[in-house]
């Protein structure tokens, strides 16, 4: 008949009453609908078999969620107090109130208020008021500002959860959803949330959780996981500034840092500038490596001899406590391209963690001729005794003569 919910002629079985189940089939005459019931009228649930529906009008509630099969939009405020809202492509353009451990999958473009714990998979562009509750972002992105005294849990199996807003909430941020038997959770924080401490959580059964990003965070603690048996185990929980997938470096700022035993710090070194060129942690508080976390470095280029990477800029006044597993002060590690890096926990202005390139390979270019003694044929100059020599596919001349001193090793 028309678009109004209160018109009995628009429904099979007559106009719905509070507590009824609402079903929207394929092929309805008016997919653009107006809820003209009293504001806050609460129905049981919505089932969408059709696609292209839009609901406008007054705010309403659902006690058992939404089952969706198409691409549909709710453009009014909705209060979900139970069940799940998922399937197809759901867009919520109005404000939402979530409680009763409800789970929502979709695009939430209005303000979100929690009056109980809730779980979201998708995108949230509006502000989020936690109150004293816990929001679990299983996957997706919250770009709106998060406030309240509650906390946030991030990630689920093999999924990335991101926060990019300027957040004022003061409850804890936990990487790993509860219950904690999950694996390979990825959390990336690129916004500002200095009032929330962040923990990459203890996981009794699995692990391999990773915190990444280029944001400003409260104090960060990386706990071990149940599936990590040693510092060399790839299932250990991880901290890695920059993009979660390692595609871009970044600079993460924290109010403090503690990495416990059987955890990993993963760093990409792709240039000489912190943040844009290589991963860096800026810690404005205590730095605690007493547990002996593992350091994994991935060097993306042949750096200059003597290049210093300040991987932890320790802004606190105290020295670093402890060291990386197997890397005492002055120890070396051999990274990509056979570059040798020496670690110091007293670098920079005296209490920073640095890596210094103490040995780099000489790379053949053959740009001038075929003689080894010609400096122009090498990146890094003529090799000396003990140097590592590399001969890439791209060299101009592959026919060479070793005219260095006989017996040079």
Short mmCIF file of C-alpha atoms in Angstrom, two decimals, residues 80-220:
data_model
loop_
_atom_site.label_atom_id
_atom_site.label_comp_id
_atom_site.label_asym_id
_atom_site.label_seq_id
_atom_site.Cartn_x
_atom_site.Cartn_y
_atom_site.Cartn_z
CA UNK A 80 20.07 -4.05 20.08
CA UNK A 81 19.77 -5.89 23.37
CA UNK A 82 20.53 -9.46 22.34
CA UNK A 83 21.38 -11.91 19.57
CA UNK A 84 23.47 -11.07 16.53
CA UNK A 85 23.16 -8.71 13.58
CA UNK A 86 25.01 -10.22 10.65
CA UNK A 87 24.95 -11.61 7.13
CA UNK A 88 25.03 -9.92 3.74
CA UNK A 89 25.94 -6.23 3.84
CA UNK A 90 24.41 -4.24 6.68
CA UNK A 91 24.75 -0.48 7.06
CA UNK A 92 23.60 1.35 10.19
CA UNK A 93 23.43 5.08 9.50
CA UNK A 94 21.69 6.04 12.73
CA UNK A 95 22.83 5.90 16.33
CA UNK A 96 23.08 2.47 17.96
CA UNK A 97 22.73 1.31 21.54
CA UNK A 98 24.26 -2.10 22.22
CA UNK A 99 23.81 -4.35 25.28
CA UNK A 100 23.27 -7.95 26.28
CA UNK A 101 26.52 -9.17 24.69
CA UNK A 102 25.05 -8.44 21.27
CA UNK A 103 27.26 -9.09 18.22
CA UNK A 104 27.06 -6.81 15.16
CA UNK A 105 28.64 -7.25 11.73
CA UNK A 106 28.38 -4.33 9.35
CA UNK A 107 29.11 -0.66 8.76
CA UNK A 108 28.16 1.51 11.75
CA UNK A 109 28.16 5.14 10.65
CA UNK A 110 26.37 6.74 13.60
CA UNK A 111 27.19 7.16 17.26
CA UNK A 112 27.48 3.90 19.22
CA UNK A 113 26.60 3.65 22.93
CA UNK A 114 27.23 0.56 25.04
CA UNK A 115 24.90 -0.15 27.95
CA UNK A 116 26.38 -3.65 28.23
CA UNK A 117 29.22 -5.60 26.67
CA UNK A 118 29.14 -5.94 22.87
CA UNK A 119 31.11 -7.27 19.90
CA UNK A 120 31.57 -5.63 16.49
CA UNK A 121 33.01 -6.89 13.22
CA UNK A 122 33.15 -4.17 10.59
CA UNK A 123 33.66 -0.41 10.50
CA UNK A 124 32.63 2.25 13.00
CA UNK A 125 33.00 5.86 11.86
CA UNK A 126 31.01 7.59 14.58
CA UNK A 127 31.95 8.16 18.24
CA UNK A 128 31.76 5.23 20.66
CA UNK A 129 30.76 5.62 24.31
CA UNK A 130 31.81 2.52 26.24
CA UNK A 131 30.45 3.60 29.59
CA UNK A 132 31.96 1.05 31.98
CA UNK A 133 31.55 -1.80 29.48
CA UNK A 134 33.83 -3.81 27.20
CA UNK A 135 33.72 -3.56 23.42
CA UNK A 136 35.26 -6.40 21.42
CA UNK A 137 36.36 -5.42 17.91
CA UNK A 138 36.86 -8.81 16.29
CA UNK A 139 37.89 -7.38 12.92
CA UNK A 140 37.59 -4.12 11.03
CA UNK A 141 38.20 -0.47 11.90
CA UNK A 142 36.99 2.04 14.46
CA UNK A 143 37.91 5.54 13.31
CA UNK A 144 35.52 7.37 15.64
CA UNK A 145 36.65 8.60 19.05
CA UNK A 146 36.18 6.06 21.87
CA UNK A 147 35.34 7.36 25.36
CA UNK A 148 34.34 5.96 28.74
CA UNK A 149 35.87 4.00 31.59
CA UNK A 150 35.42 0.62 29.92
CA UNK A 151 37.91 -1.33 27.83
CA UNK A 152 38.46 -2.66 24.32
CA UNK A 153 39.44 -6.14 23.16
CA UNK A 154 40.99 -6.45 19.70
CA UNK A 155 41.24 -9.21 17.11
CA UNK A 156 40.21 -12.79 16.52
CA UNK A 157 41.68 -15.72 14.57
CA UNK A 158 43.66 -14.48 11.54
CA UNK A 159 41.84 -11.12 11.57
CA UNK A 160 43.03 -7.49 11.83
CA UNK A 161 41.35 -4.99 14.16
CA UNK A 162 42.39 -1.32 13.87
CA UNK A 163 41.89 1.81 15.96
CA UNK A 164 42.69 5.18 14.35
CA UNK A 165 40.78 7.74 16.43
CA UNK A 166 41.75 10.14 19.18
CA UNK A 167 40.48 8.02 22.07
CA UNK A 168 39.96 9.08 25.69
CA UNK A 169 38.77 5.79 27.22
CA UNK A 170 40.67 4.71 30.31
CA UNK A 171 39.96 1.00 30.58
CA UNK A 172 42.42 -1.62 29.35
CA UNK A 173 43.09 -2.51 25.71
CA UNK A 174 43.62 -6.25 25.27
CA UNK A 175 44.95 -7.91 22.11
CA UNK A 176 43.04 -11.24 22.02
CA UNK A 177 39.32 -11.68 22.43
CA UNK A 178 37.85 -13.44 25.44
CA UNK A 179 37.73 -16.43 25.70
CA UNK A 180 41.40 -16.40 24.88
CA UNK A 181 41.74 -19.63 22.89
CA UNK A 182 42.38 -17.72 19.69
CA UNK A 183 45.33 -17.69 17.29
CA UNK A 184 47.08 -15.09 15.18
CA UNK A 185 45.11 -12.05 16.35
CA UNK A 186 46.28 -8.81 14.75
CA UNK A 187 45.73 -5.40 16.35
CA UNK A 188 46.93 -2.15 14.78
CA UNK A 189 46.62 1.11 16.72
CA UNK A 190 47.38 4.24 14.71
CA UNK A 191 45.45 6.77 16.77
CA UNK A 192 46.08 8.46 20.11
CA UNK A 193 44.98 6.70 23.31
CA UNK A 194 47.46 7.51 26.02
CA UNK A 195 44.95 6.82 28.81
CA UNK A 196 44.61 3.11 28.05
CA UNK A 197 47.25 0.53 28.95
CA UNK A 198 47.70 -2.13 26.24
CA UNK A 199 48.39 -5.81 26.84
CA UNK A 200 49.17 -8.47 24.26
CA UNK A 201 47.46 -11.08 26.36
CA UNK A 202 48.52 -14.31 27.98
CA UNK A 203 46.87 -17.08 26.03
CA UNK A 204 46.68 -20.51 27.66
CA UNK A 205 46.10 -22.50 24.49
CA UNK A 206 47.29 -20.58 21.45
CA UNK A 207 48.95 -17.29 20.67
CA UNK A 208 50.97 -15.61 17.92
CA UNK A 209 49.13 -12.35 18.62
CA UNK A 210 50.63 -9.11 17.29
CA UNK A 211 50.34 -5.46 18.29
CA UNK A 212 51.42 -3.03 15.59
CA UNK A 213 50.78 0.53 14.48
CA UNK A 214 52.13 4.07 14.62
CA UNK A 215 49.96 5.45 17.39
CA UNK A 216 50.50 6.94 20.84
CA UNK A 217 49.56 4.43 23.53
CA UNK A 218 49.57 4.00 27.26
CA UNK A 219 52.00 1.53 28.81
CA UNK A 220 52.42 -1.65 26.74
#
